mmCIF file of C-alpha atoms in Angstrom:
data_model
loop_
_atom_site.group_PDB
_atom_site.id
_atom_site.type_symbol
_atom_site.label_atom_id
_atom_site.label_comp_id
_atom_site.label_asym_id
_atom_site.label_seq_id
_atom_site.Cartn_x
_atom_site.Cartn_y
_atom_site.Cartn_z
ATOM 1 C CA GLN A 1 -28.617 -4.529 -16.633
ATOM 2 C CA LEU A 2 -24.990 -3.347 -16.573
ATOM 3 C CA GLN A 3 -23.192 -4.061 -13.390
ATOM 4 C CA LEU A 4 -19.670 -3.859 -12.082
ATOM 5 C CA VAL A 5 -19.300 -4.842 -8.429
ATOM 6 C CA GLU A 6 -16.020 -4.562 -6.421
ATOM 7 C CA SER A 7 -15.339 -6.421 -3.287
ATOM 8 C CA GLY A 8 -12.369 -7.561 -1.141
ATOM 9 C CA GLY A 9 -11.299 -4.440 0.389
ATOM 10 C CA GLY A 10 -10.683 -3.870 4.126
ATOM 11 C CA LEU A 11 -8.178 -2.917 6.626
ATOM 12 C CA VAL A 12 -4.786 -4.539 6.386
ATOM 13 C CA GLN A 13 -1.433 -3.895 8.135
ATOM 14 C CA PRO A 14 1.566 -2.685 6.048
ATOM 15 C CA GLY A 15 3.179 -5.533 4.332
ATOM 16 C CA GLY A 16 -0.085 -7.527 4.152
ATOM 17 C CA SER A 17 -2.110 -8.621 1.151
ATOM 18 C CA LEU A 18 -5.540 -8.276 -0.241
ATOM 19 C CA ARG A 19 -7.298 -9.749 -3.465
ATOM 20 C CA LEU A 20 -9.993 -7.646 -4.885
ATOM 21 C CA SER A 21 -12.710 -8.780 -7.259
ATOM 22 C CA CYS A 22 -14.729 -7.112 -9.794
ATOM 23 C CA VAL A 23 -17.694 -9.145 -10.802
ATOM 24 C CA THR A 24 -19.383 -7.812 -14.086
ATOM 25 C CA SER A 25 -22.584 -8.449 -15.987
ATOM 26 C CA GLY A 26 -24.694 -6.821 -18.722
ATOM 27 C CA PHE A 27 -21.969 -6.362 -21.301
ATOM 28 C CA THR A 28 -19.677 -8.634 -23.249
ATOM 29 C CA PHE A 29 -16.835 -8.930 -20.970
ATOM 30 C CA VAL A 30 -14.303 -10.306 -23.404
ATOM 31 C CA ASP A 31 -14.657 -7.352 -25.808
ATOM 32 C CA TYR A 32 -13.066 -4.912 -23.262
ATOM 33 C CA ASP A 33 -9.591 -4.170 -21.788
ATOM 34 C CA MET A 34 -10.389 -3.945 -17.959
ATOM 35 C CA ARG A 35 -8.940 -1.568 -15.587
ATOM 36 C CA TRP A 36 -8.364 -0.955 -11.900
ATOM 37 C CA TYR A 37 -8.217 2.617 -10.625
ATOM 38 C CA ARG A 38 -7.786 4.066 -7.086
ATOM 39 C CA GLN A 39 -8.666 7.368 -5.575
ATOM 40 C CA ALA A 40 -7.434 8.806 -2.157
ATOM 41 C CA PRO A 41 -8.992 11.687 -0.491
ATOM 42 C CA GLY A 42 -7.932 14.876 -2.146
ATOM 43 C CA MET A 43 -6.213 13.101 -4.837
ATOM 44 C CA ARG A 44 -6.958 12.619 -8.525
ATOM 45 C CA ARG A 45 -8.192 9.128 -9.563
ATOM 46 C CA THR A 46 -5.279 7.062 -10.897
ATOM 47 C CA LEU A 47 -4.988 4.084 -13.156
ATOM 48 C CA VAL A 48 -3.445 1.298 -11.221
ATOM 49 C CA GLY A 49 -3.433 -1.498 -13.743
ATOM 50 C CA ARG A 50 -5.022 -2.869 -16.711
ATOM 51 C CA ILE A 51 -5.383 -6.123 -18.540
ATOM 52 C CA SER A 52 -6.187 -6.985 -22.241
ATOM 53 C CA PRO A 53 -9.209 -8.917 -23.176
ATOM 54 C CA PHE A 54 -7.662 -12.242 -23.018
ATOM 55 C CA GLY A 55 -5.202 -11.569 -20.435
ATOM 56 C CA SER A 56 -2.052 -11.521 -22.547
ATOM 57 C CA GLY A 57 -1.102 -7.860 -21.854
ATOM 58 C CA THR A 58 -0.940 -6.046 -18.634
ATOM 59 C CA ASP A 59 0.494 -2.733 -17.452
ATOM 60 C CA TYR A 60 0.722 -1.012 -14.042
ATOM 61 C CA LEU A 61 1.351 2.197 -12.304
ATOM 62 C CA GLU A 62 5.081 2.375 -11.579
ATOM 63 C CA SER A 63 4.604 2.504 -7.710
ATOM 64 C CA VAL A 64 2.804 -0.882 -7.755
ATOM 65 C CA LYS A 65 4.877 -2.843 -10.215
ATOM 66 C CA GLY A 66 6.149 -6.056 -8.670
ATOM 67 C CA ARG A 67 3.451 -5.883 -5.916
ATOM 68 C CA PHE A 68 0.036 -5.832 -7.675
ATOM 69 C CA THR A 69 -1.216 -8.245 -10.345
ATOM 70 C CA VAL A 70 -4.248 -7.872 -12.487
ATOM 71 C CA LEU A 71 -6.015 -11.037 -13.495
ATOM 72 C CA ARG A 72 -9.178 -11.907 -15.336
ATOM 73 C CA ASP A 73 -11.354 -14.851 -15.658
ATOM 74 C CA ASN A 74 -13.507 -14.478 -18.654
ATOM 75 C CA SER A 75 -15.688 -17.448 -17.924
ATOM 76 C CA ALA A 76 -16.792 -15.690 -14.795
ATOM 77 C CA ASN A 77 -16.848 -12.314 -16.232
ATOM 78 C CA THR A 78 -14.566 -11.199 -13.321
ATOM 79 C CA MET A 79 -11.407 -9.243 -12.966
ATOM 80 C CA TYR A 80 -9.108 -9.453 -9.894
ATOM 81 C CA LEU A 81 -6.456 -7.352 -8.347
ATOM 82 C CA GLN A 82 -3.941 -9.285 -6.200
ATOM 83 C CA MET A 83 -2.229 -6.736 -3.936
ATOM 84 C CA ASN A 84 0.884 -7.899 -1.877
ATOM 85 C CA ASP A 85 3.298 -5.828 0.303
ATOM 86 C CA LEU A 86 0.692 -3.181 0.841
ATOM 87 C CA ARG A 87 1.841 0.207 2.071
ATOM 88 C CA PRO A 88 0.029 3.153 3.773
ATOM 89 C CA GLU A 89 0.156 5.056 0.344
ATOM 90 C CA ASP A 90 -1.993 2.313 -1.192
ATOM 91 C CA THR A 91 -4.934 3.427 0.959
ATOM 92 C CA ALA A 92 -7.770 4.392 -1.412
ATOM 93 C CA VAL A 93 -11.139 3.456 -2.949
ATOM 94 C CA TYR A 94 -10.423 1.017 -5.704
ATOM 95 C CA SER A 95 -12.772 0.903 -8.526
ATOM 96 C CA CYS A 96 -12.964 -1.167 -11.880
ATOM 97 C CA ASN A 97 -13.804 0.240 -15.255
ATOM 98 C CA ALA A 98 -14.343 -1.279 -18.594
ATOM 99 C CA GLY A 99 -11.827 0.408 -20.944
ATOM 100 C CA GLY A 100 -13.032 3.073 -23.228
ATOM 101 C CA THR A 101 -16.336 3.389 -21.374
ATOM 102 C CA ILE A 102 -17.864 5.256 -18.430
ATOM 103 C CA TRP A 103 -18.900 1.952 -16.793
ATOM 104 C CA TRP A 104 -17.777 1.898 -13.295
ATOM 105 C CA GLY A 105 -18.316 0.090 -10.086
ATOM 106 C CA GLN A 106 -19.105 1.772 -6.770
ATOM 107 C CA GLY A 107 -15.631 0.789 -5.327
ATOM 108 C CA THR A 108 -14.166 -0.826 -2.473
ATOM 109 C CA GLN A 109 -12.154 0.704 0.409
ATOM 110 C CA VAL A 110 -8.647 -0.468 0.994
ATOM 111 C CA THR A 111 -6.944 0.931 4.122
ATOM 112 C CA VAL A 112 -3.359 0.160 5.032
ATOM 113 C CA SER A 113 -2.437 1.063 8.501
ATOM 114 C CA SER A 114 -0.580 -0.192 11.529
#
């Protein structure tokens, strides 16, 4: 069955780092652009970053450029989000999505607070 499972969230102080994972199964991972989104309470879900099928192309929300990096390991059907220099405004539920689909994980909570 189709699965996208995020992990790696938690509570971190401003300036800290986290690495999120999105482990997938049930579809041909290499056929899809993969995407990370986030949604904070009362806010619209926003595309944070995405990565092309073979990892050669990425793009990012302006506010995370230089701090966040999207990576993928096609042999493991897994996408990652490396988050550095975290800020309180990064607090949100982070979810992964297979591009062009309605396939979503359940999300993982990231809280940045001192």
